[in-house]
Tab-separated table of C-alpha atoms in Angstrom:
chain	number	residue	atom	x	y	z
A	134	UNK	CA	-22.941	54.628	21.703
A	135	UNK	CA	-25.611	53.697	19.155
A	136	UNK	CA	-24.412	51.321	16.478
A	137	UNK	CA	-22.480	53.080	13.756
A	138	UNK	CA	-22.938	52.187	10.102
A	139	UNK	CA	-19.967	53.759	8.381
A	140	UNK	CA	-21.627	53.574	4.964
A	141	UNK	CA	-24.220	56.053	6.267
A	142	UNK	CA	-21.695	58.607	7.500
A	143	UNK	CA	-20.269	61.404	5.348
A	144	UNK	CA	-16.728	61.291	4.063
A	145	UNK	CA	-16.952	64.879	2.813
A	146	UNK	CA	-17.580	68.233	4.459
A	147	UNK	CA	-21.129	69.511	5.000
A	148	UNK	CA	-22.411	71.458	1.976
A	149	UNK	CA	-22.184	74.691	3.934
A	150	UNK	CA	-18.406	74.465	4.445
A	151	UNK	CA	-16.303	76.688	2.183
A	152	UNK	CA	-12.765	75.627	1.393
A	153	UNK	CA	-11.120	79.052	1.391
A	154	UNK	CA	-12.842	80.225	4.558
A	155	UNK	CA	-12.112	76.942	6.315
A	156	UNK	CA	-8.435	77.171	5.409
A	157	UNK	CA	-8.291	80.655	6.920
A	158	UNK	CA	-10.017	79.315	10.029
A	159	UNK	CA	-7.454	76.507	10.214
A	160	UNK	CA	-4.645	79.041	10.288
A	161	UNK	CA	-6.268	80.765	13.231
A	162	UNK	CA	-6.902	77.436	14.978
A	163	UNK	CA	-3.245	76.510	14.663
A	164	UNK	CA	-2.304	79.774	16.360
A	165	UNK	CA	-4.714	79.013	19.171
A	166	UNK	CA	-3.262	75.527	19.568
A	167	UNK	CA	0.242	76.960	19.912
A	168	UNK	CA	-0.972	79.135	22.758
A	169	UNK	CA	-3.057	76.377	24.358
A	170	UNK	CA	-0.169	73.905	24.281
A	171	UNK	CA	1.939	76.444	26.138
A	172	UNK	CA	-0.751	76.736	28.777
A	173	UNK	CA	-1.148	72.961	29.022
A	174	UNK	CA	2.573	72.644	29.680
A	175	UNK	CA	2.672	75.472	32.219
A	176	UNK	CA	-0.492	74.342	33.982
A	177	UNK	CA	0.967	70.847	34.407
A	178	UNK	CA	-2.163	69.126	35.682
A	179	UNK	CA	-3.492	67.572	32.485
A	180	UNK	CA	-2.314	65.729	29.427
A	181	UNK	CA	-3.974	64.971	26.109
A	182	UNK	CA	-3.752	61.778	24.103
A	183	UNK	CA	-4.867	62.034	20.485
A	184	UNK	CA	-5.503	58.654	18.873
A	185	UNK	CA	-5.623	58.550	15.078
A	186	UNK	CA	-7.046	55.554	13.317
A	187	UNK	CA	-8.228	55.042	9.769
A	188	UNK	CA	-7.856	52.712	6.863
A	189	UNK	CA	-4.804	52.820	4.687
A	190	UNK	CA	-4.422	56.134	2.849
A	191	UNK	CA	-6.999	57.828	5.083
A	192	UNK	CA	-4.438	60.579	5.577
A	193	UNK	CA	-3.153	60.220	9.124
A	194	UNK	CA	0.337	61.522	8.313
A	195	UNK	CA	-0.980	64.554	6.431
A	196	UNK	CA	-3.366	65.337	9.244
A	197	UNK	CA	-0.575	65.346	11.817
A	198	UNK	CA	1.480	67.696	9.652
A	199	UNK	CA	-1.472	70.033	9.103
A	200	UNK	CA	-2.680	70.216	12.704
A	201	UNK	CA	0.467	69.965	14.786
A	202	UNK	CA	3.131	71.775	12.773
A	203	UNK	CA	4.040	74.966	14.549
A	204	UNK	CA	3.361	73.653	18.035
A	205	UNK	CA	6.424	73.607	20.265
A	206	UNK	CA	7.774	70.054	19.932
A	207	UNK	CA	8.827	70.167	23.578
A	208	UNK	CA	5.133	69.865	24.391
A	209	UNK	CA	3.872	67.482	21.728
A	210	UNK	CA	5.102	64.067	20.716
A	211	UNK	CA	4.028	61.786	17.909
A	212	UNK	CA	4.451	58.033	18.084
A	213	UNK	CA	3.750	55.837	15.070
A	214	UNK	CA	3.018	52.247	16.048
A	215	UNK	CA	4.391	49.783	13.520
A	216	UNK	CA	4.203	46.015	13.443
A	217	UNK	CA	5.117	44.825	16.959
A	218	UNK	CA	8.649	43.576	17.573
A	219	UNK	CA	9.364	40.127	18.959
A	220	UNK	CA	9.907	41.576	22.431
A	221	UNK	CA	6.679	43.584	22.247
A	222	UNK	CA	4.767	40.465	21.221
A	223	UNK	CA	6.193	38.661	24.249
A	224	UNK	CA	4.168	41.015	26.477
A	225	UNK	CA	0.478	41.853	26.788
A	226	UNK	CA	-0.720	43.983	23.861
A	227	UNK	CA	-0.945	47.183	25.935
A	228	UNK	CA	2.638	46.958	27.222
A	229	UNK	CA	4.217	48.940	24.384
A	230	UNK	CA	1.257	51.325	24.226
A	231	UNK	CA	1.389	52.249	27.914
A	232	UNK	CA	5.036	53.264	27.630
A	233	UNK	CA	4.101	56.030	25.190
A	234	UNK	CA	1.302	57.704	27.152
A	235	UNK	CA	1.805	61.408	27.853
A	236	UNK	CA	3.185	62.925	31.045
A	237	UNK	CA	1.169	65.723	32.593
A	238	UNK	CA	1.624	68.894	30.575
A	239	UNK	CA	2.127	66.995	27.322
A	240	UNK	CA	0.174	66.242	24.163
A	241	UNK	CA	0.771	62.826	22.662
A	242	UNK	CA	-0.355	61.784	19.197
A	243	UNK	CA	-0.735	58.078	18.432
A	244	UNK	CA	-0.442	57.396	14.701
A	245	UNK	CA	-2.222	54.043	14.929
A	246	UNK	CA	-2.643	52.662	18.436
A	247	UNK	CA	-3.856	49.863	20.698
A	248	UNK	CA	-6.812	49.559	18.334
A	249	UNK	CA	-4.641	47.880	15.704
A	250	UNK	CA	-4.659	44.909	18.073
A	251	UNK	CA	-8.399	44.462	17.506
A	252	UNK	CA	-8.398	45.457	13.810
A	253	UNK	CA	-5.678	44.000	11.612
A	254	UNK	CA	-5.338	41.038	14.002
A	255	UNK	CA	-9.017	40.270	13.510
A	256	UNK	CA	-9.084	40.742	9.759
A	257	UNK	CA	-6.059	38.470	9.490
A	258	UNK	CA	-7.665	35.906	11.826
A	259	UNK	CA	-4.901	36.116	14.442
A	260	UNK	CA	-7.401	36.510	17.280
A	261	UNK	CA	-10.921	35.143	17.682
A	262	UNK	CA	-14.054	37.026	18.771
A	263	UNK	CA	-13.673	36.011	22.414
A	264	UNK	CA	-10.148	37.436	22.525
A	265	UNK	CA	-11.369	40.595	20.764
A	266	UNK	CA	-13.969	41.068	23.512
A	267	UNK	CA	-11.375	40.597	26.232
A	268	UNK	CA	-9.227	43.206	24.510
A	269	UNK	CA	-12.128	45.660	24.200
A	270	UNK	CA	-12.581	45.444	27.966
A	271	UNK	CA	-8.846	45.815	28.543
A	272	UNK	CA	-8.760	48.887	26.287
A	273	UNK	CA	-11.711	50.490	28.067
A	274	UNK	CA	-10.059	49.856	31.443
A	275	UNK	CA	-6.780	51.251	30.153
A	276	UNK	CA	-8.328	54.464	28.833
A	277	UNK	CA	-10.190	54.904	32.121
A	278	UNK	CA	-6.916	54.559	34.028
A	279	UNK	CA	-5.406	57.293	31.873
A	280	UNK	CA	-8.411	59.552	32.319
A	281	UNK	CA	-8.308	59.132	36.084
A	282	UNK	CA	-4.689	60.260	36.019
A	283	UNK	CA	-5.584	63.501	34.219
A	284	UNK	CA	-5.286	62.451	30.578
A	285	UNK	CA	-7.966	63.493	28.113
A	286	UNK	CA	-8.275	60.811	25.449
A	287	UNK	CA	-9.449	61.961	22.007
A	288	UNK	CA	-10.141	59.244	19.461
A	289	UNK	CA	-10.479	60.087	15.775
A	290	UNK	CA	-11.415	57.779	12.954
A	291	UNK	CA	-10.505	59.263	9.574
A	292	UNK	CA	-13.338	58.214	7.312
A	293	UNK	CA	-12.503	58.131	3.598
A	294	UNK	CA	-14.631	56.960	0.719
A	295	UNK	CA	-13.584	53.975	-1.319
A	296	UNK	CA	-13.016	56.163	-4.391
A	297	UNK	CA	-10.750	58.546	-2.508
A	298	UNK	CA	-8.847	55.713	-0.870
A	299	UNK	CA	-8.197	53.982	-4.200
A	300	UNK	CA	-7.131	57.232	-5.807
A	301	UNK	CA	-4.629	57.924	-3.040
A	302	UNK	CA	-3.249	54.418	-3.181
A	303	UNK	CA	-2.857	54.825	-6.944
A	304	UNK	CA	-0.936	58.064	-6.370
A	305	UNK	CA	1.588	56.123	-4.329
A	306	UNK	CA	2.465	54.372	-7.542
A	307	UNK	CA	2.234	57.251	-10.026
A	308	UNK	CA	3.413	60.245	-7.970
A	309	UNK	CA	7.202	60.194	-7.452
A	310	UNK	CA	6.836	62.226	-4.226
A	311	UNK	CA	4.468	59.669	-2.731
A	312	UNK	CA	6.084	56.514	-3.999
A	313	UNK	CA	8.008	56.008	-0.734
A	314	UNK	CA	4.703	55.377	1.018
A	315	UNK	CA	3.848	52.441	-1.199
A	316	UNK	CA	3.861	49.105	0.568
A	317	UNK	CA	3.516	45.614	-0.848
A	318	UNK	CA	0.283	44.970	1.052
A	319	UNK	CA	-1.521	48.112	-0.126
A	320	UNK	CA	-3.725	46.504	-2.757
A	321	UNK	CA	-4.619	43.629	-0.493
A	322	UNK	CA	-5.638	45.953	2.348
A	323	UNK	CA	-7.824	48.041	0.058
A	324	UNK	CA	-9.530	44.885	-1.155
A	325	UNK	CA	-10.289	44.054	2.472
A	326	UNK	CA	-12.191	47.296	2.926
A	327	UNK	CA	-15.454	45.566	3.896
A	328	UNK	CA	-13.689	43.401	6.463
A	329	UNK	CA	-11.984	46.456	7.970
A	330	UNK	CA	-15.269	48.309	8.053
A	331	UNK	CA	-16.864	45.480	10.057
A	332	UNK	CA	-14.129	45.341	12.686
A	333	UNK	CA	-14.022	49.139	12.965
A	334	UNK	CA	-17.767	49.202	13.562
A	335	UNK	CA	-17.293	46.577	16.262
A	336	UNK	CA	-14.659	48.784	17.909
A	337	UNK	CA	-17.053	51.741	17.900
A	338	UNK	CA	-19.735	49.485	19.409
A	339	UNK	CA	-17.588	48.237	22.300
A	340	UNK	CA	-15.072	50.989	22.974
A	341	UNK	CA	-17.161	54.152	23.128
A	342	UNK	CA	-17.963	54.921	26.762
A	343	UNK	CA	-19.683	58.263	27.278
A	344	UNK	CA	-16.457	59.771	28.604
A	345	UNK	CA	-14.363	58.537	25.699
A	346	UNK	CA	-16.297	58.516	22.408
A	347	UNK	CA	-14.994	58.120	18.880
A	348	UNK	CA	-15.054	61.109	16.559
A	349	UNK	CA	-15.793	60.021	12.998
A	350	UNK	CA	-14.018	62.524	10.765
A	351	UNK	CA	-15.114	63.092	7.156
A	352	UNK	CA	-11.674	62.708	5.622
A	353	UNK	CA	-11.884	62.929	1.837
A	354	UNK	CA	-10.811	66.600	1.871
A	355	UNK	CA	-7.620	67.461	3.701
A	356	UNK	CA	-8.715	70.984	4.621
A	357	UNK	CA	-11.939	69.794	6.225
A	358	UNK	CA	-10.386	66.836	8.044
A	359	UNK	CA	-7.737	69.142	9.554
A	360	UNK	CA	-10.428	71.603	10.542
A	361	UNK	CA	-12.500	68.977	12.290
A	362	UNK	CA	-9.624	67.634	14.344
A	363	UNK	CA	-8.072	71.022	15.167
A	364	UNK	CA	-11.388	72.398	16.297
A	365	UNK	CA	-12.173	69.387	18.478
A	366	UNK	CA	-8.730	69.607	20.049
A	367	UNK	CA	-9.037	73.366	20.575
A	368	UNK	CA	-12.464	73.008	22.227
A	369	UNK	CA	-11.137	70.209	24.448
A	370	UNK	CA	-8.171	72.267	25.604
A	371	UNK	CA	-10.328	75.334	26.247
A	372	UNK	CA	-12.681	73.228	28.372
A	373	UNK	CA	-9.757	72.188	30.595
A	374	UNK	CA	-9.564	75.788	31.810
A	375	UNK	CA	-5.770	75.769	31.749
A	376	UNK	CA	-4.042	78.337	33.920
A	377	UNK	CA	-0.542	79.678	34.110
A	378	UNK	CA	0.492	79.006	37.710
A	379	UNK	CA	0.655	82.217	39.720
A	380	UNK	CA	4.265	83.213	40.017
A	381	UNK	CA	6.126	82.457	43.193
A	382	UNK	CA	8.583	85.282	42.550
A	383	UNK	CA	7.806	88.093	44.926
A	384	UNK	CA	7.497	91.575	43.570
A	385	UNK	CA	10.047	94.025	44.931
B	882	UNK	CA	-11.632	36.494	49.725
B	883	UNK	CA	-12.949	36.487	53.290
B	884	UNK	CA	-11.780	39.415	55.360
B	885	UNK	CA	-8.308	38.916	56.709
B	886	UNK	CA	-7.391	39.915	60.254
B	887	UNK	CA	-3.609	39.903	60.275
B	888	UNK	CA	-3.446	39.742	64.061
B	889	UNK	CA	-5.058	36.301	63.829
B	890	UNK	CA	-2.575	34.900	61.332
B	891	UNK	CA	0.687	33.198	62.304
B	892	UNK	CA	4.030	34.917	61.821
B	893	UNK	CA	5.898	31.706	62.668
B	894	UNK	CA	6.060	28.224	61.149
B	895	UNK	CA	3.548	25.554	62.168
B	896	UNK	CA	4.715	23.590	65.217
B	897	UNK	CA	5.363	20.549	63.030
B	898	UNK	CA	7.996	22.261	60.878
B	899	UNK	CA	11.619	21.382	61.697
B	900	UNK	CA	14.333	23.884	60.882
B	901	UNK	CA	17.059	21.459	59.791
B	902	UNK	CA	14.731	19.347	57.656
B	903	UNK	CA	13.148	22.413	56.093
B	904	UNK	CA	16.548	23.842	55.192
B	905	UNK	CA	17.424	20.580	53.449
B	906	UNK	CA	14.090	20.737	51.621
B	907	UNK	CA	14.862	24.324	50.585
B	908	UNK	CA	18.078	23.195	48.968
B	909	UNK	CA	16.182	20.638	46.923
B	910	UNK	CA	13.510	23.203	46.024
B	911	UNK	CA	16.171	25.597	44.721
B	912	UNK	CA	17.481	22.838	42.476
B	913	UNK	CA	13.998	22.230	41.154
B	914	UNK	CA	13.508	25.940	40.509
B	915	UNK	CA	16.714	26.062	38.451
B	916	UNK	CA	15.355	23.274	36.277
B	917	UNK	CA	11.839	24.751	36.084
B	918	UNK	CA	13.133	28.196	35.105
B	919	UNK	CA	14.992	26.572	32.243
B	920	UNK	CA	11.805	24.903	31.095
B	921	UNK	CA	9.821	28.137	31.455
B	922	UNK	CA	12.310	29.898	29.205
B	923	UNK	CA	12.415	27.117	26.629
B	924	UNK	CA	8.643	26.637	26.612
B	925	UNK	CA	8.166	30.370	25.933
B	926	UNK	CA	4.398	30.494	26.420
B	927	UNK	CA	4.167	31.674	30.011
B	928	UNK	CA	5.727	34.156	32.368
B	929	UNK	CA	5.604	34.514	36.144
B	930	UNK	CA	5.373	37.699	38.148
B	931	UNK	CA	6.240	37.378	41.836
B	932	UNK	CA	5.075	40.343	43.902
B	933	UNK	CA	6.666	40.793	47.331
B	934	UNK	CA	5.100	43.102	49.838
B	935	UNK	CA	5.548	43.454	53.565
B	936	UNK	CA	6.219	46.020	56.209
B	937	UNK	CA	9.663	47.414	56.747
B	938	UNK	CA	12.152	44.770	57.835
B	939	UNK	CA	9.809	41.938	56.876
B	940	UNK	CA	12.746	40.458	54.975
B	941	UNK	CA	12.006	40.937	51.274
B	942	UNK	CA	15.665	41.296	50.284
B	943	UNK	CA	16.725	38.226	52.224
B	944	UNK	CA	13.902	36.220	50.733
B	945	UNK	CA	14.932	37.094	47.188
B	946	UNK	CA	18.521	36.052	47.929
B	947	UNK	CA	17.418	32.777	49.537
B	948	UNK	CA	14.901	31.707	46.881
B	949	UNK	CA	16.313	33.018	43.619
B	950	UNK	CA	20.087	32.709	44.012
B	951	UNK	CA	21.295	30.014	41.693
B	952	UNK	CA	18.645	30.523	39.044
B	953	UNK	CA	20.042	31.618	35.688
B	954	UNK	CA	19.776	35.427	35.746
B	955	UNK	CA	19.001	35.361	32.023
B	956	UNK	CA	15.585	34.030	33.004
B	957	UNK	CA	14.815	35.926	36.188
B	958	UNK	CA	14.830	39.643	36.879
B	959	UNK	CA	14.320	41.567	40.091
B	960	UNK	CA	13.034	45.107	40.127
B	961	UNK	CA	12.935	47.116	43.357
B	962	UNK	CA	10.436	49.950	43.188
B	963	UNK	CA	11.644	53.025	45.061
B	964	UNK	CA	9.975	56.361	45.606
B	965	UNK	CA	8.614	57.443	42.197
B	966	UNK	CA	10.597	59.965	40.181
B	967	UNK	CA	9.121	63.243	38.994
B	968	UNK	CA	8.570	61.784	35.538
B	969	UNK	CA	6.918	58.652	36.946
B	970	UNK	CA	4.602	60.791	39.070
B	971	UNK	CA	3.599	62.689	35.925
B	972	UNK	CA	1.954	59.500	34.623
B	973	UNK	CA	-0.744	57.180	35.947
B	974	UNK	CA	0.527	55.053	38.841
B	975	UNK	CA	0.720	51.850	36.769
B	976	UNK	CA	2.884	53.408	34.027
B	977	UNK	CA	6.234	52.574	35.615
B	978	UNK	CA	4.944	49.206	36.845
B	979	UNK	CA	3.763	48.026	33.433
B	980	UNK	CA	7.198	48.649	31.915
B	981	UNK	CA	8.698	46.020	34.221
B	982	UNK	CA	6.294	43.140	33.579
B	983	UNK	CA	7.894	39.936	32.338
B	984	UNK	CA	8.178	38.792	28.722
B	985	UNK	CA	7.033	35.268	27.993
B	986	UNK	CA	9.626	32.811	29.241
B	987	UNK	CA	10.712	35.079	32.090
B	988	UNK	CA	10.288	35.264	35.849
B	989	UNK	CA	10.035	38.773	37.255
B	990	UNK	CA	10.280	39.613	40.947
B	991	UNK	CA	8.800	42.895	42.174
B	992	UNK	CA	10.443	44.020	45.414
B	993	UNK	CA	7.547	46.294	46.383
B	994	UNK	CA	5.045	46.994	43.614
B	995	UNK	CA	1.896	48.785	42.452
B	996	UNK	CA	0.524	48.086	45.920
B	997	UNK	CA	2.736	50.774	47.440
B	998	UNK	CA	0.412	53.213	45.657
B	999	UNK	CA	-2.460	52.111	47.896
B	1000	UNK	CA	-0.375	51.607	51.047
B	1001	UNK	CA	2.164	54.295	51.933
B	1002	UNK	CA	0.138	56.871	49.973
B	1003	UNK	CA	-2.882	56.093	52.162
B	1004	UNK	CA	-1.010	56.021	55.458
B	1005	UNK	CA	0.547	59.368	54.571
B	1006	UNK	CA	-2.830	60.767	53.485
B	1007	UNK	CA	-1.746	61.441	49.896
B	1008	UNK	CA	-4.848	59.753	48.478
B	1009	UNK	CA	-8.366	59.485	49.869
B	1010	UNK	CA	-10.562	56.378	50.136
B	1011	UNK	CA	-12.333	57.063	46.838
B	1012	UNK	CA	-9.014	57.222	44.982
B	1013	UNK	CA	-7.876	54.047	46.764
B	1014	UNK	CA	-10.985	52.260	45.480
B	1015	UNK	CA	-10.364	53.477	41.923
B	1016	UNK	CA	-6.817	52.175	42.201
B	1017	UNK	CA	-7.945	48.791	43.549
B	1018	UNK	CA	-10.095	48.395	40.437
B	1019	UNK	CA	-7.259	49.540	38.198
B	1020	UNK	CA	-4.886	47.043	39.833
B	1021	UNK	CA	-7.375	44.192	39.425
B	1022	UNK	CA	-7.864	45.083	35.760
B	1023	UNK	CA	-4.110	45.325	35.266
B	1024	UNK	CA	-3.413	41.916	36.803
B	1025	UNK	CA	-6.182	40.405	34.691
B	1026	UNK	CA	-4.603	41.866	31.553
B	1027	UNK	CA	-1.296	40.245	32.492
B	1028	UNK	CA	-2.943	36.913	33.225
B	1029	UNK	CA	-4.747	36.940	29.884
B	1030	UNK	CA	-1.389	37.423	28.186
B	1031	UNK	CA	0.038	34.313	29.855
B	1032	UNK	CA	1.498	35.769	33.042
B	1033	UNK	CA	0.929	33.972	36.338
B	1034	UNK	CA	0.794	36.568	39.108
B	1035	UNK	CA	1.904	35.391	42.572
B	1036	UNK	CA	1.391	37.835	45.422
B	1037	UNK	CA	3.156	37.320	48.746
B	1038	UNK	CA	2.733	39.321	51.922
B	1039	UNK	CA	5.605	38.706	54.337
B	1040	UNK	CA	3.960	38.730	57.725
B	1041	UNK	CA	6.279	39.545	60.657
B	1042	UNK	CA	5.406	40.040	64.300
B	1043	UNK	CA	5.929	43.402	65.920
B	1044	UNK	CA	8.688	41.969	68.144
B	1045	UNK	CA	10.610	40.538	65.202
B	1046	UNK	CA	10.179	43.737	63.191
B	1047	UNK	CA	11.497	45.915	66.018
B	1048	UNK	CA	14.422	43.571	66.628
B	1049	UNK	CA	15.423	43.686	62.965
B	1050	UNK	CA	15.127	47.452	62.840
B	1051	UNK	CA	17.298	47.646	65.955
B	1052	UNK	CA	19.920	45.441	64.244
B	1053	UNK	CA	20.168	48.036	61.489
B	1054	UNK	CA	21.619	50.331	64.121
B	1055	UNK	CA	23.730	47.899	66.126
B	1056	UNK	CA	24.965	45.443	63.462
B	1057	UNK	CA	27.706	46.987	61.278
B	1058	UNK	CA	26.773	44.647	58.379
B	1059	UNK	CA	23.174	45.827	58.398
B	1060	UNK	CA	23.715	49.509	59.100
B	1061	UNK	CA	23.535	50.374	55.399
B	1062	UNK	CA	19.875	49.394	55.433
B	1063	UNK	CA	18.993	51.950	58.068
B	1064	UNK	CA	16.817	54.787	56.851
B	1065	UNK	CA	15.761	57.937	58.612
B	1066	UNK	CA	12.064	56.996	58.480
B	1067	UNK	CA	12.471	53.521	60.005
B	1068	UNK	CA	11.279	54.378	63.527
B	1069	UNK	CA	8.359	56.349	62.210
B	1070	UNK	CA	7.196	53.548	59.920
B	1071	UNK	CA	7.377	50.989	62.720
B	1072	UNK	CA	5.277	53.282	64.904
B	1073	UNK	CA	2.689	53.321	62.103
B	1074	UNK	CA	2.338	49.553	62.232
B	1075	UNK	CA	-1.389	49.664	63.044
B	1076	UNK	CA	-2.063	52.067	60.183
B	1077	UNK	CA	-0.141	49.851	57.744
B	1078	UNK	CA	-1.999	46.817	58.990
B	1079	UNK	CA	-5.337	48.499	58.230
B	1080	UNK	CA	-4.434	49.473	54.668
B	1081	UNK	CA	-2.909	46.057	53.985
B	1082	UNK	CA	-6.098	44.394	55.144
B	1083	UNK	CA	-8.031	46.671	52.810
B	1084	UNK	CA	-5.800	45.588	49.929
B	1085	UNK	CA	-6.452	41.918	50.725
B	1086	UNK	CA	-10.180	42.704	50.858
B	1087	UNK	CA	-10.319	44.416	47.445
B	1088	UNK	CA	-7.503	42.893	45.411
B	1089	UNK	CA	-7.917	39.150	45.897
B	1090	UNK	CA	-9.881	37.739	42.970
B	1091	UNK	CA	-10.072	33.958	42.953
B	1092	UNK	CA	-7.513	33.782	40.154
B	1093	UNK	CA	-5.056	36.074	41.897
B	1094	UNK	CA	-5.105	35.643	45.685
B	1095	UNK	CA	-2.626	36.904	48.266
B	1096	UNK	CA	-0.391	34.425	50.032
B	1097	UNK	CA	0.185	35.482	53.623
B	1098	UNK	CA	3.640	34.189	54.524
B	1099	UNK	CA	4.644	33.597	58.158
B	1100	UNK	CA	7.902	35.535	58.000
B	1101	UNK	CA	9.537	35.671	61.417
B	1102	UNK	CA	11.873	32.794	60.528
B	1103	UNK	CA	13.940	33.128	57.377
B	1104	UNK	CA	14.101	29.391	56.697
B	1105	UNK	CA	10.333	28.968	56.849
B	1106	UNK	CA	9.527	32.081	54.832
B	1107	UNK	CA	11.884	30.930	52.065
B	1108	UNK	CA	10.342	27.475	52.157
B	1109	UNK	CA	6.812	28.807	51.834
B	1110	UNK	CA	7.599	30.996	48.829
B	1111	UNK	CA	9.860	28.500	47.043
B	1112	UNK	CA	7.288	25.763	47.428
B	1113	UNK	CA	4.432	27.923	46.160
B	1114	UNK	CA	6.532	28.980	43.177
B	1115	UNK	CA	7.608	25.411	42.467
B	1116	UNK	CA	4.005	24.141	42.589
B	1117	UNK	CA	2.889	26.975	40.317
B	1118	UNK	CA	5.550	26.215	37.736
B	1119	UNK	CA	4.819	22.489	37.837
B	1120	UNK	CA	1.123	23.198	37.247
B	1121	UNK	CA	1.991	25.118	34.055
B	1122	UNK	CA	3.072	21.817	32.507
B	1123	UNK	CA	6.089	23.416	30.839
B	1124	UNK	CA	7.514	21.580	27.878
B	1125	UNK	CA	10.757	21.769	25.975
B	1126	UNK	CA	9.671	22.414	22.395
B	1127	UNK	CA	10.219	19.381	20.228
B	1128	UNK	CA	13.348	19.901	18.214
B	1129	UNK	CA	13.071	21.013	14.620
B	1130	UNK	CA	16.448	19.547	13.790
B	1131	UNK	CA	15.921	16.414	11.736
B	1132	UNK	CA	17.756	13.289	12.707
B	1133	UNK	CA	20.108	12.002	10.103
C-alpha cells in the first residue's frame, strides 16, 4: 500500500453525498445485511471479521449500533478489547485476540483489536520500533492464517477531524447522556493526536497486504460513516456468493 | 535442518548407557526439575512449552508421568489434544492450540499438538500437499510468536521401533491394566507406519528452524527416553538463568 498521509484524507463525505438519501440507503443496506448474515450462517463455509480502529471519540460504538442493530445476534458477535488483564499480559499479545476470532458462519466485530498493541503501546513508549516491526509481521501472519481458514478480514479506520474529535470529547462532559463515556485520560489522548497519527500511518504502511487492506472511513458524519462501512460489508458478503445448502430432506 | 531418515536413527539408548545408573540419574534430574520449576515461576519472565509427538504406543503418557511427576502442578500443566470438536473445526487449526499456550512462569506439556494437523490429516487424505505447506508456514510463524513472547518451545519426537510398537499395542489387548488404552483404530494406525514416517519426516524438513529444532528421542526403553527428555529440559531451564526476584521487603 502506498504511504498514507492522514492529513490529506477526507474526514467528511464527498460533496455529492446527500444526507437524507444516504440515510434511506442505509435502511435498505441494513435489510440486506440481515438477509446476508442469514445466508452466511446457513452456508457455513466462511466467516467475517470486522476490525474497527480509530482515535478516541471517532465513533466506534455508534457505528456498531448503526450498522449491526437488527442483525440476528446468533450470527454476529461484538468484542470490545479493553486494557489487557494480568493473565493476558502473561501471554503473547495475540493470545487473547485469537480466542475471539469467528467460527465459520459467524460475523465478529472487534471494537479495538490487536492493533492497539502497536498503537497505544508505542505512543506510551512501552515497546520500541524493533518490537513494533516484529508485531507487524506477527499480525500479518495471523491475519493470513485466518484468511486461509475461510475468514474475510475487513479493517476500518474511522477518520475524524481534530475539530470533530474535540467537540465529541467536550460533549462527554456537557451532555448528561454521554457523560458515562468520559474517561480520565481523554484530554491527554486528544493532545497526543499527532503521535497517534504517526503510529497509525506506520500500521497502514506495514499491515496492508493486497488481500487485507485498510479502509479509511471519513467519520465526521455518522450517517456517512455508517454508509461506508455497511456498503463495504454488503459488497464483501455478496462477493462470497453465499448459498443456502440444498436440502437433504427428500420430497415425498 | 538436514533431511532426517527415521530408519537411520536409533530407537534404543547408546551402548554406553547403563539402565541402573541412568535410573539413578533420572531421580536426581527430577529433583532438579522441581527446583527449576520453582525458579521459573518466581522469575516470571519465561515460559516453556514441551511438545510431545510420536506414533501410537510411542509412550507419551508414560513419559509425562516419569518426567513431570513430583513437580508442583501449580507450575506445570498438561493438555492432551484429542480429535477436534465441531466448534474447534469451525476455526483455523491453531485456534484451539493457542488457547493452551503457557503464561509466563509456567511449563506447559502438549500431549500431541498442532502437528497432528499435518500428520493424521495428511495420512487420511484430509488435506493436500499445498495445504500442508501453508500449515507448516503457519506453525513456524506461530512458534516464533511464542518465542518472541518469552516462551521456549521444546519439540520431542518419541522414536520407537516397529517391533516395540507392535508389542506395546499387543499388550493393550493382553494386559488387563493396559486394556483401557486400546482403541479400535490401533491396528490400522500401526499398519500405516510407513505413511506416518513419511509425513513426520516432512514435518522435520519444514518445521525445524535453528531456534526451534526437533529432538528425536530413542524411545524403545522407558528409562532412556525419560532421561533424554528430562536432561534436555533441565539444560534448557538452566540456560535461562532463572533468578528469584530480589525481595522488596526491607530488612529491619
